[in-house]
């Protein structure tokens, strides 16, 4: 808005107020003059006070009361006011009250008082006086009508403003609700949780964070559909609200996960609440005319014992919940309990890992690499498995990083290479001379002195043809590029093939890729898994395949589980595939069976499921 417009608007806003103040002033003077000045003043103040109070107050009944009191007081206290003043005041009152009160009451009141007073004054009033009164009444009417007009406008404006204000408040409340509450369950969301946690932590009082997760919720979604899943979440949310009440804060964190904040003095209180929550789930939920049972797994972290930051508290409570999940479920556990368990487990694993090679606890499984156009097994990837004597199978995602940290990976990696070369050489001898072998090499192993010569000596020892070995290294080798180029060059010089594993997840620079002596790009399975659902994944995979081809590299795609994924990859021209769709990683005995039906070189053997 420009400046003159702003001033014009201010003037408009201020005018009615000025008119009211001036009129009130004139009215008061009028009244003060009509009686002795002290009485007049008292009268002016009282009357004006009541009338303005009647304007200001909200409830309509109070307006009536105030206006009536003003009238009664006025006429009873000052019955000897001159007739013309009375008439003026009555008119003013009528106009104001008619404007204020949507009822004929002021008119009746005014009429009643005129009738009451007129007979007592009329005998003494001469004609001249009456005409003066009539002129006075006329002028007053015009003045007061103007006043009423301004007042009405003011009220209207106020009304519009109030309506806008109410709408604005409603909209803001709605926005706030959307920003801070989950639309499905109507529970506070993660954002509000963060705010509450920050508030609570700033007060430095002991607080427990309970991380709740429904057990087997996925089954409800998978078996009954997402609608039922949504209904279930709503029912769970309302149950949680009932159990928790207003004493604690409960929010929906994600999917079927809920986070509860609880002030406490004794740990017993937390245990009692956790038990109450778990017990509440013993009753089935009624979803789409079915009774569905579910249970809760709860992890608990404590402020300030476990952590002082919100993120860490949630993460620890989540960890504790996870440890319940992988166990019997339907329980609660404190983070402090698993913290020591986890540390113990870590230390134990580390120690046991060192001796596991000698104790022959490791085995190698093999997963076929398949020609995409024919379905023929082209080679095998060696994948390490560790079965701990007490803890059972430990996944590679746990023990490989541990082996890397401790350096055990060097010895372990050598063992894998030797053992796999020996095994696959056997299969090559017995009818599969062209069978290739892919072995994963960790970066720590890759950087050991004389890595290349170690590999070559193992090849010699096992009598393995270097051209049939593929070493899978990750993008992290690009960090020490010159050293990597030398090592890879040495190996390649002897005919060993190199592939970049899990491609797309690291930080490869394409310009660097061009300088690397490699043969294959192996697209990470995270892309394959999103191939049929996420558009960007499809474009990335196509791009990687095109880049690979433009650099004369062959492209391998891992993690193929569905026929649709296979079809897309075939269309994109990907040469080699690996995944559960073809074969799972299997022990040597099963692979041997599989290889016995493998067709000799050059003969097409497309499984029916691939041909479709
Ligand atoms: P990787 O080299 O990328 O191996 C492929 C992983 O994908 C394997 O997991 C395999 O079982 C899995 N996989 C294959 N097809 C599918 C599929 O269709 N769907 C899904 N969901 N998964 C599939 P695994 O055996 O658990 O190995 C994990 C990682 O551990 C390997 O990833 C590799 O980086 C490492 N690793 C395994 N063995 C060794 C080894 O001997 N030395 C070294 N340094 N690392 C190894
Ligand atoms: Mg691999
Ligand atoms: Mg991989």
XYZ file of C-alpha atoms and ligand atoms in Angstrom:
660
model
C 0.000 0.000 0.000
C 1.251 3.482 -0.883
C 1.683 6.151 1.819
C -1.304 8.400 0.926
C -3.532 5.297 0.878
C -2.259 4.278 4.284
C -3.088 7.703 5.704
C -6.518 7.737 4.053
C -7.272 4.368 5.650
C -6.075 5.563 9.070
C -8.290 8.632 8.770
C -11.286 6.476 7.935
C -10.531 4.229 10.902
C -10.152 7.103 13.296
C -13.172 9.233 12.223
C -15.930 7.226 13.951
C -13.952 7.278 17.197
C -13.495 11.032 16.949
C -17.216 11.459 16.273
C -18.118 9.289 19.276
C -15.756 11.162 21.571
C -16.992 14.567 20.362
C -20.642 13.514 20.642
C -20.069 12.107 24.098
C -18.400 15.376 25.008
C -21.265 17.486 23.578
C -23.824 15.256 25.235
C -22.080 15.556 28.558
C -21.925 19.347 28.274
C -25.602 19.345 27.425
C -26.389 17.293 30.484
C -24.104 19.206 32.820
C -25.767 22.451 31.769
C -29.232 21.071 32.296
C -28.693 20.255 35.968
C -26.373 21.580 38.665
C -22.856 20.946 37.360
C -21.910 18.282 39.927
C -25.098 16.320 39.354
C -24.707 16.853 35.591
C -21.169 15.486 35.717
C -22.263 12.479 37.713
C -25.129 11.963 35.337
C -22.937 12.318 32.233
C -20.339 9.891 33.522
C -22.870 7.307 34.700
C -25.015 7.444 31.619
C -22.083 7.474 29.183
C -20.438 4.705 31.174
C -23.485 2.468 30.925
C -24.064 3.179 27.255
C -20.416 2.551 26.336
C -20.372 -0.548 28.476
C -23.461 -1.693 26.586
C -21.559 -1.131 23.335
C -18.492 -3.018 24.519
C -19.822 -6.053 26.301
C -20.407 -9.222 24.289
C -23.366 -11.161 25.721
C -26.611 -9.691 24.468
C -28.396 -10.131 27.819
C -25.755 -7.990 29.508
C -26.293 -5.275 26.893
C -30.003 -5.260 27.837
C -29.258 -5.127 31.532
C -26.772 -2.272 31.221
C -28.971 -0.253 28.901
C -32.005 -0.719 31.159
C -30.049 0.237 34.268
C -28.812 3.385 32.455
C -32.387 4.370 31.598
C -33.938 3.660 34.964
C -31.135 5.439 36.805
C -31.315 8.422 34.490
C -35.049 9.031 34.723
C -35.406 8.240 38.398
C -32.468 10.276 39.584
C -33.081 13.289 37.361
C -36.842 13.537 36.818
C -36.667 17.333 36.816
C -34.553 17.632 33.647
C -35.951 20.097 31.123
C -38.205 18.603 28.530
C -36.064 19.423 25.455
C -32.965 17.840 27.069
C -34.995 14.798 27.917
C -36.258 14.481 24.390
C -32.716 14.819 23.015
C -31.407 12.172 25.332
C -34.307 9.864 24.618
C -33.677 10.191 20.891
C -30.000 9.603 21.310
C -30.682 6.573 23.436
C -33.234 5.241 20.997
C -30.809 5.555 18.121
C -27.926 4.037 19.979
C -29.936 1.255 21.544
C -31.844 0.496 18.369
C -28.479 0.151 16.739
C -27.060 -1.921 19.578
C -29.945 -4.167 20.374
C -31.716 -6.014 17.646
C -35.055 -5.576 19.446
C -37.849 -2.991 19.840
C -37.134 -2.705 23.572
C -35.404 0.714 23.423
C -38.295 2.097 21.399
C -40.803 0.829 23.945
C -38.769 2.227 26.795
C -38.443 5.599 25.094
C -42.156 5.702 24.225
C -43.116 4.729 27.776
C -41.075 7.519 29.286
C -42.355 10.152 26.823
C -45.911 9.153 27.707
C -45.029 9.235 31.394
C -43.397 12.677 31.357
C -45.336 14.584 28.677
C -48.546 15.087 30.748
C -46.557 16.528 33.658
C -44.827 19.102 31.425
C -47.392 19.917 28.740
C -49.568 22.448 30.660
C -46.642 24.806 31.188
C -45.129 24.438 27.713
C -46.052 27.290 25.365
C -46.242 26.853 21.563
C -42.957 28.725 21.082
C -41.227 26.329 23.363
C -42.699 23.351 21.533
C -41.453 24.624 18.147
C -37.958 25.192 19.655
C -38.081 21.647 21.000
C -39.140 20.323 17.596
C -36.199 22.118 15.886
C -33.880 20.826 18.605
C -35.219 17.321 18.138
C -34.735 17.626 14.342
C -31.114 18.782 14.691
C -30.412 16.205 17.333
C -31.903 13.501 15.174
C -29.638 14.438 12.261
C -26.592 14.557 14.524
C -27.380 11.319 16.263
C -28.272 9.578 13.027
C -24.838 10.521 11.771
C -23.362 9.133 14.957
C -25.393 5.961 14.602
C -24.303 5.634 10.988
C -20.662 5.801 12.038
C -21.255 3.429 14.868
C -23.008 0.991 12.600
C -20.115 1.138 10.124
C -17.684 0.639 12.909
C -19.613 -2.337 14.148
C -19.887 -3.784 10.660
C -16.162 -3.388 10.150
C -15.584 -4.955 13.504
C -17.917 -7.766 12.546
C -16.023 -8.395 9.305
C -12.731 -8.205 11.152
C -13.981 -10.605 13.760
C -15.174 -13.027 11.117
C -11.835 -12.811 9.307
C -10.048 -13.244 12.588
C -12.064 -16.328 13.430
C -11.413 -17.770 9.978
C -7.716 -16.993 10.272
C -7.558 -18.613 13.660
C -9.346 -21.690 12.384
C -7.023 -21.905 9.359
C -3.952 -21.459 11.556
C -5.199 -24.091 13.959
C -5.790 -26.427 11.021
C -2.325 -25.747 9.607
C -0.782 -26.307 12.981
C -2.682 -29.547 13.246
C -1.439 -30.726 9.875
C 2.138 -29.726 10.691
C 2.187 -31.336 14.109
C -0.319 -34.178 13.975
C -0.430 -37.364 11.995
C -3.379 -37.297 9.628
C -4.185 -40.997 9.910
C -4.080 -41.547 13.652
C -4.503 -37.916 14.802
C -1.632 -38.477 17.185
C 1.200 -35.920 17.456
C 3.799 -36.533 14.762
C 7.592 -36.659 14.764
C 7.850 -32.871 14.508
C 5.837 -32.289 17.651
C 7.752 -35.072 19.363
C 11.004 -33.242 18.620
C 9.605 -30.040 20.073
C 8.349 -31.785 23.201
C 11.637 -33.578 23.676
C 13.589 -30.341 23.355
C 11.283 -28.723 25.943
C 11.531 -31.683 28.300
C 15.312 -31.945 27.990
C 15.733 -28.248 28.728
C 14.002 -28.852 32.072
C 16.629 -31.473 32.915
C 14.189 -33.758 34.724
C 14.524 -37.555 34.363
C 12.643 -38.758 31.322
C 12.066 -42.121 29.671
C 11.664 -42.580 25.923
C 9.605 -45.637 25.022
C 9.870 -46.828 21.432
C 6.835 -48.978 20.567
C 6.577 -51.199 17.517
C 3.713 -53.481 16.532
C 4.707 -57.098 16.019
C 3.808 -58.668 12.660
C 2.002 -55.549 11.444
C 3.306 -56.261 7.960
C 1.127 -59.391 7.889
C -2.016 -57.302 8.361
C -1.030 -55.078 5.464
C 0.002 -57.974 3.237
C -2.956 -60.215 3.989
C -5.835 -57.791 4.463
C -4.639 -54.824 2.416
C -3.619 -51.290 3.252
C -7.120 -50.178 4.203
C -7.236 -52.718 6.973
C -3.692 -51.728 7.912
C -4.782 -48.104 8.242
C -7.799 -49.063 10.330
C -5.570 -51.144 12.524
C -3.186 -48.234 13.083
C -6.105 -45.984 14.002
C -7.411 -48.540 16.458
C -3.944 -49.005 17.946
C -3.520 -45.229 18.277
C -6.780 -44.857 20.124
C -5.940 -47.769 22.416
C -2.558 -46.228 23.182
C -4.223 -42.882 23.877
C -6.621 -44.579 26.289
C -3.872 -46.412 28.128
C -1.506 -43.465 28.314
C -4.144 -40.827 29.054
C -3.031 -37.248 29.486
C -0.182 -37.989 31.814
C 2.354 -38.794 29.098
C 3.060 -37.717 25.546
C 2.503 -40.273 22.798
C 3.278 -39.725 19.119
C 3.277 -41.703 15.900
C 6.890 -41.923 14.814
C 6.582 -43.783 11.516
C 4.566 -46.672 10.055
C 3.723 -48.901 12.988
C 6.161 -47.194 15.344
C 5.102 -44.959 18.232
C 7.211 -42.970 20.673
C 6.110 -42.184 24.193
C 7.735 -39.660 26.540
C 7.395 -40.190 30.230
C 8.556 -38.216 33.260
C 9.496 -40.570 36.045
C 11.027 -40.799 39.459
C 11.476 -44.548 39.858
C 12.241 -47.066 37.118
C 9.392 -49.120 38.531
C 6.950 -46.564 37.121
C 8.342 -47.105 33.630
C 8.128 -50.867 33.968
C 4.542 -50.564 35.187
C 3.555 -48.450 32.173
C 5.345 -50.756 29.716
C 3.556 -53.757 31.235
C 0.236 -51.947 31.101
C 0.773 -51.182 27.433
C 1.721 -54.756 26.596
C -1.277 -56.084 28.551
C -3.653 -53.766 26.719
C -2.848 -55.606 23.499
C -4.149 -58.923 24.778
C -7.583 -58.007 23.512
C -8.091 -58.420 19.748
C -8.791 -55.535 17.403
C -11.971 -55.648 15.378
C -10.934 -54.891 11.793
C -13.233 -55.504 8.828
C -15.333 -58.031 10.747
C -12.263 -59.913 11.810
C -10.587 -60.250 15.131
C -6.919 -59.418 14.824
C -4.409 -59.932 17.569
C -1.170 -58.038 17.694
C 1.506 -57.491 20.281
C 3.954 -54.742 21.161
C 7.723 -54.699 21.348
C 9.020 -51.838 23.456
C 12.529 -50.410 23.816
C 13.301 -47.861 26.518
C 16.075 -45.301 26.848
C 16.555 -42.949 29.769
C 17.556 -39.320 30.110
C 20.136 -38.514 31.363
C 21.641 -41.996 32.022
C 21.742 -43.269 28.431
C 22.065 -40.000 26.523
C 21.439 -36.285 26.785
C 20.392 -35.600 23.171
C 16.980 -36.303 21.692
C 18.294 -38.143 18.611
C 20.487 -40.455 20.645
C 17.658 -41.216 23.090
C 15.345 -42.208 20.260
C 18.048 -44.199 18.535
C 18.865 -46.111 21.725
C 15.218 -46.792 22.505
C 14.871 -48.041 18.920
C 17.901 -50.309 19.370
C 16.457 -51.727 22.556
C 13.134 -52.295 20.762
C 14.960 -54.050 17.934
C 16.652 -56.391 20.354
C 13.174 -57.340 21.648
C 12.014 -57.818 18.052
C 14.729 -60.240 17.105
C 14.004 -62.185 20.270
C 10.604 -63.305 21.470
C 8.826 -59.961 20.822
C 5.884 -58.827 22.986
C 8.247 -57.562 25.690
C 10.013 -54.436 26.822
C 13.717 -53.896 27.305
C 15.872 -51.077 28.607
C 18.717 -49.838 26.442
C 21.099 -50.128 29.387
C 20.505 -53.879 29.354
C 21.313 -54.347 25.689
C 24.171 -51.844 25.771
C 26.213 -54.162 27.899
C 24.923 -57.204 25.999
C 25.902 -55.611 22.702
C 29.359 -54.655 23.918
C 29.908 -58.134 25.266
C 28.686 -59.626 22.027
C 30.964 -57.346 20.012
C 34.014 -58.214 22.101
C 33.151 -61.905 21.963
C 32.623 -61.828 18.205
C 35.906 -60.005 17.723
C 37.794 -62.596 19.755
C 36.044 -65.533 18.175
C 36.536 -64.184 14.678
C 40.295 -64.512 15.047
C 40.161 -68.211 15.755
C 37.167 -69.013 13.521
C 39.316 -69.558 10.417
C 41.401 -72.203 12.136
C 38.348 -73.781 13.695
C 36.839 -74.096 10.236
C 33.702 -72.230 11.206
C 33.598 -70.431 7.873
C 32.141 -71.881 4.729
C 31.806 -70.458 1.287
C 28.510 -70.454 -0.557
C 28.269 -69.732 -4.252
C 25.737 -67.686 -6.140
C 25.476 -68.113 -9.912
C 26.060 -65.222 -12.286
C 23.789 -65.692 -15.250
C 23.915 -64.580 -18.903
C 20.847 -62.365 -19.226
C 20.092 -63.285 -22.833
C 20.249 -67.061 -22.369
C 19.884 -67.753 -18.651
C 23.044 -69.826 -18.741
C 25.263 -69.902 -15.653
C 28.399 -68.052 -16.599
C 30.150 -68.059 -13.297
C 29.814 -68.050 -9.517
C 30.317 -65.450 -6.826
C 31.925 -66.745 -3.640
C 30.129 -65.469 -0.540
C 31.409 -66.082 2.935
C 29.248 -67.556 5.735
C 30.085 -67.789 9.414
C 28.218 -70.020 11.808
C 29.233 -69.180 15.342
C 29.208 -72.277 17.607
C 26.962 -70.539 20.200
C 25.379 -67.610 18.426
C 24.492 -69.379 15.213
C 24.763 -67.791 11.754
C 26.285 -64.298 11.795
C 25.449 -62.255 8.678
C 28.330 -60.918 6.539
C 27.038 -57.384 7.155
C 28.074 -57.916 10.801
C 31.275 -59.927 10.618
C 32.875 -58.443 7.466
C 33.104 -54.895 8.943
C 34.369 -56.450 12.179
C 36.978 -58.437 10.274
C 37.964 -55.251 8.465
C 38.327 -53.278 11.713
C 40.442 -55.952 13.317
C 42.498 -56.725 10.254
C 41.350 -60.371 10.284
C 39.959 -59.729 6.821
C 43.429 -60.058 5.290
C 43.862 -63.636 6.399
C 40.184 -64.424 5.906
C 40.141 -62.959 2.402
C 43.166 -64.979 1.417
C 41.512 -68.114 2.714
C 38.340 -67.381 0.693
C 40.312 -66.775 -2.467
C 42.360 -69.945 -2.109
C 39.413 -72.106 -1.085
C 37.104 -70.772 -3.820
C 39.788 -71.107 -6.503
C 40.406 -74.685 -5.418
C 36.680 -75.515 -5.461
C 35.834 -73.829 -8.749
C 38.947 -75.282 -10.376
C 37.514 -78.695 -9.478
C 34.249 -77.844 -11.222
C 36.162 -76.501 -14.219
C 37.994 -79.783 -14.475
C 34.757 -81.752 -14.294
C 32.931 -80.401 -17.305
C 32.787 -76.646 -16.810
C 36.074 -75.378 -18.191
C 34.724 -71.879 -18.845
C 33.148 -71.366 -15.391
C 34.236 -68.039 -13.919
C 34.731 -67.173 -10.250
C 34.025 -63.827 -8.618
C 35.599 -63.105 -5.224
C 34.941 -60.093 -3.031
C 38.025 -58.180 -1.977
C 37.831 -55.776 0.915
C 39.674 -52.474 0.602
C 41.905 -53.301 3.576
C 42.942 -56.531 1.884
C 43.443 -54.726 -1.410
C 45.868 -52.274 0.189
C 48.109 -54.873 1.863
C 51.641 -54.875 0.469
C 52.108 -57.278 -2.404
C 48.375 -57.930 -2.713
C 48.687 -58.516 -6.454
C 51.548 -60.975 -6.131
C 49.664 -62.804 -3.360
C 46.690 -63.253 -5.695
C 48.876 -64.422 -8.528
C 50.651 -66.928 -6.311
C 47.300 -68.369 -5.155
C 46.262 -68.703 -8.798
C 49.446 -70.535 -9.523
C 49.106 -72.743 -6.482
C 45.549 -73.736 -7.359
C 46.293 -73.880 -11.043
C 43.472 -71.430 -11.745
C 43.299 -69.666 -15.094
C 43.665 -65.894 -14.275
C 41.233 -64.889 -17.030
C 38.468 -66.839 -15.256
C 38.879 -64.923 -11.992
C 36.989 -61.717 -11.311
C 37.980 -59.666 -8.291
C 35.131 -57.554 -6.947
C 36.378 -54.338 -5.427
C 34.289 -51.400 -4.272
C 34.345 -47.785 -5.310
C 36.322 -46.892 -2.168
C 39.519 -47.934 -3.951
C 39.266 -44.702 -5.940
C 40.423 -42.791 -2.905
C 44.052 -43.748 -3.509
C 43.761 -43.737 -7.207
C 47.369 -44.056 -8.318
C 48.096 -46.921 -5.957
C 44.889 -48.675 -7.050
C 45.696 -48.237 -10.732
C 49.121 -49.833 -10.186
C 47.691 -52.837 -8.288
C 44.815 -53.352 -10.733
C 47.181 -52.924 -13.689
C 49.490 -55.618 -12.366
C 46.613 -58.071 -11.945
C 45.052 -57.283 -15.271
C 48.360 -57.701 -16.960
C 48.156 -61.351 -15.919
C 44.624 -61.600 -17.291
C 42.662 -61.269 -14.012
C 39.320 -59.477 -14.474
C 38.225 -56.652 -12.205
C 34.697 -55.573 -11.419
C 33.443 -52.641 -9.379
C 30.957 -54.050 -6.870
C 27.916 -52.230 -5.486
C 28.345 -49.595 -8.171
C 26.278 -46.464 -7.633
C 26.458 -46.450 -3.853
C 29.924 -44.937 -3.480
C 31.460 -41.750 -4.698
C 32.896 -42.707 -8.084
C 33.754 -39.891 -10.341
C 33.003 -40.747 -13.917
C 36.199 -39.099 -15.174
C 38.178 -41.327 -12.805
C 36.246 -44.402 -13.865
C 37.544 -43.948 -17.402
C 41.145 -44.282 -16.179
C 40.609 -47.402 -14.120
C 41.686 -50.715 -15.556
C 38.399 -52.572 -14.913
C 36.209 -54.978 -16.869
C 32.788 -54.994 -15.177
C 30.415 -52.656 -13.415
C 28.187 -54.389 -10.920
C 25.060 -52.366 -10.228
C 24.095 -52.387 -6.560
C 20.987 -54.327 -5.652
C 19.367 -51.317 -4.022
C 18.756 -49.950 -7.540
C 17.441 -53.245 -8.839
C 14.960 -53.440 -6.002
C 13.491 -50.062 -6.942
C 13.559 -50.729 -10.665
C 9.838 -51.406 -11.015
C 8.663 -48.847 -8.465
C 10.885 -45.773 -8.514
C 11.313 -43.887 -11.788
C 14.642 -42.357 -10.837
C 16.097 -45.835 -10.116
C 15.111 -46.948 -13.624
C 16.848 -43.942 -15.157
C 19.954 -44.426 -13.002
C 20.227 -48.092 -13.965
C 19.833 -47.262 -17.650
C 22.452 -44.544 -17.308
C 24.938 -46.839 -15.559
C 24.446 -49.486 -18.236
C 24.950 -46.911 -21.010
C 28.032 -45.443 -19.320
C 29.447 -48.929 -18.786
C 28.946 -49.796 -22.436
C 30.428 -46.534 -23.652
C 33.567 -47.437 -21.682
C 33.610 -50.943 -23.120
C 32.712 -52.494 -19.781
C 30.256 -55.321 -19.231
C 27.450 -54.612 -16.816
C 26.323 -57.028 -14.128
C 23.140 -56.394 -12.189
C 22.735 -57.941 -8.743
C 19.656 -58.553 -6.617
C 17.256 -59.536 -9.435
C 14.187 -60.980 -7.732
C 11.352 -60.424 -10.181
C 10.655 -61.176 -13.774
C 9.726 -57.524 -14.432
C 13.169 -56.460 -13.231
C 14.773 -58.984 -15.522
C 12.754 -57.747 -18.512
C 13.666 -54.109 -17.947
C 17.349 -55.011 -17.563
C 17.257 -57.123 -20.716
C 15.767 -54.157 -22.588
C 18.512 -51.910 -21.269
C 21.099 -54.348 -22.610
C 22.541 -55.538 -19.281
C 24.707 -58.597 -19.995
C 24.894 -60.484 -16.715
C 22.491 -60.932 -13.848
C 22.555 -62.301 -10.320
C 19.736 -62.684 -7.858
C 17.184 -64.844 -6.117
C 15.126 -64.900 -9.312
C 17.762 -67.171 -10.836
C 19.502 -68.815 -7.897
C 20.140 -68.129 -4.231
C 23.648 -68.430 -2.791
C 24.033 -72.170 -2.124
C 26.569 -74.529 -0.597
C 29.020 -76.352 -2.850
C 27.011 -79.605 -2.939
C 23.924 -77.886 -4.340
C 25.960 -75.917 -6.845
C 27.497 -79.166 -8.013
C 24.010 -80.499 -8.825
C 23.115 -77.295 -10.598
C 26.278 -77.429 -12.671
C 25.605 -80.985 -13.735
C 22.707 -79.714 -15.828
C 24.649 -76.731 -17.135
C 24.881 -76.715 -20.925
C 28.288 -76.731 -22.600
C 29.638 -73.519 -24.069
C 27.588 -71.920 -26.833
C 24.349 -73.894 -26.357
C 21.367 -71.807 -25.387
C 19.565 -72.923 -22.260
C 16.936 -70.347 -21.414
C 14.810 -71.453 -18.463
C 11.109 -71.223 -19.261
C 10.614 -68.524 -16.650
C 13.120 -66.317 -18.472
C 11.697 -66.938 -21.912
C 8.209 -65.755 -20.854
P 27.935 -58.379 -2.386
O 29.306 -58.706 -2.815
O 27.286 -57.231 -3.063
O 27.106 -59.682 -2.513
C 25.822 -59.745 -2.937
C 24.923 -59.875 -1.774
O 23.590 -59.803 -2.253
C 25.007 -61.202 -1.046
O 24.719 -60.958 0.312
C 23.869 -61.983 -1.679
O 23.401 -63.013 -0.847
C 22.855 -60.908 -1.845
N 21.904 -61.200 -2.892
C 22.099 -61.800 -4.057
N 20.970 -61.860 -4.792
C 20.017 -61.244 -4.055
C 18.640 -60.981 -4.262
O 18.037 -61.303 -5.275
N 17.996 -60.312 -3.256
C 18.617 -59.932 -2.121
N 17.925 -59.316 -1.199
N 19.922 -60.183 -1.897
C 20.614 -60.830 -2.859
P 25.600 -61.565 1.461
O 26.031 -62.923 1.119
O 24.859 -61.335 2.730
O 26.874 -60.663 1.422
C 26.817 -59.328 1.775
C 28.116 -58.662 1.482
O 29.147 -59.137 2.308
C 28.590 -58.882 0.060
O 27.919 -58.053 -0.820
C 30.041 -58.542 0.220
O 30.241 -57.147 0.171
C 30.351 -59.018 1.608
N 31.018 -60.314 1.517
C 30.496 -61.543 1.426
N 31.483 -62.475 1.342
C 32.642 -61.788 1.363
C 34.040 -62.151 1.302
O 34.426 -63.308 1.157
N 34.961 -61.155 1.367
C 34.602 -59.857 1.483
N 35.541 -58.922 1.543
N 33.310 -59.467 1.538
C 32.342 -60.417 1.464
Mg 30.107 -58.947 -4.471
Mg 27.174 -56.097 -4.405
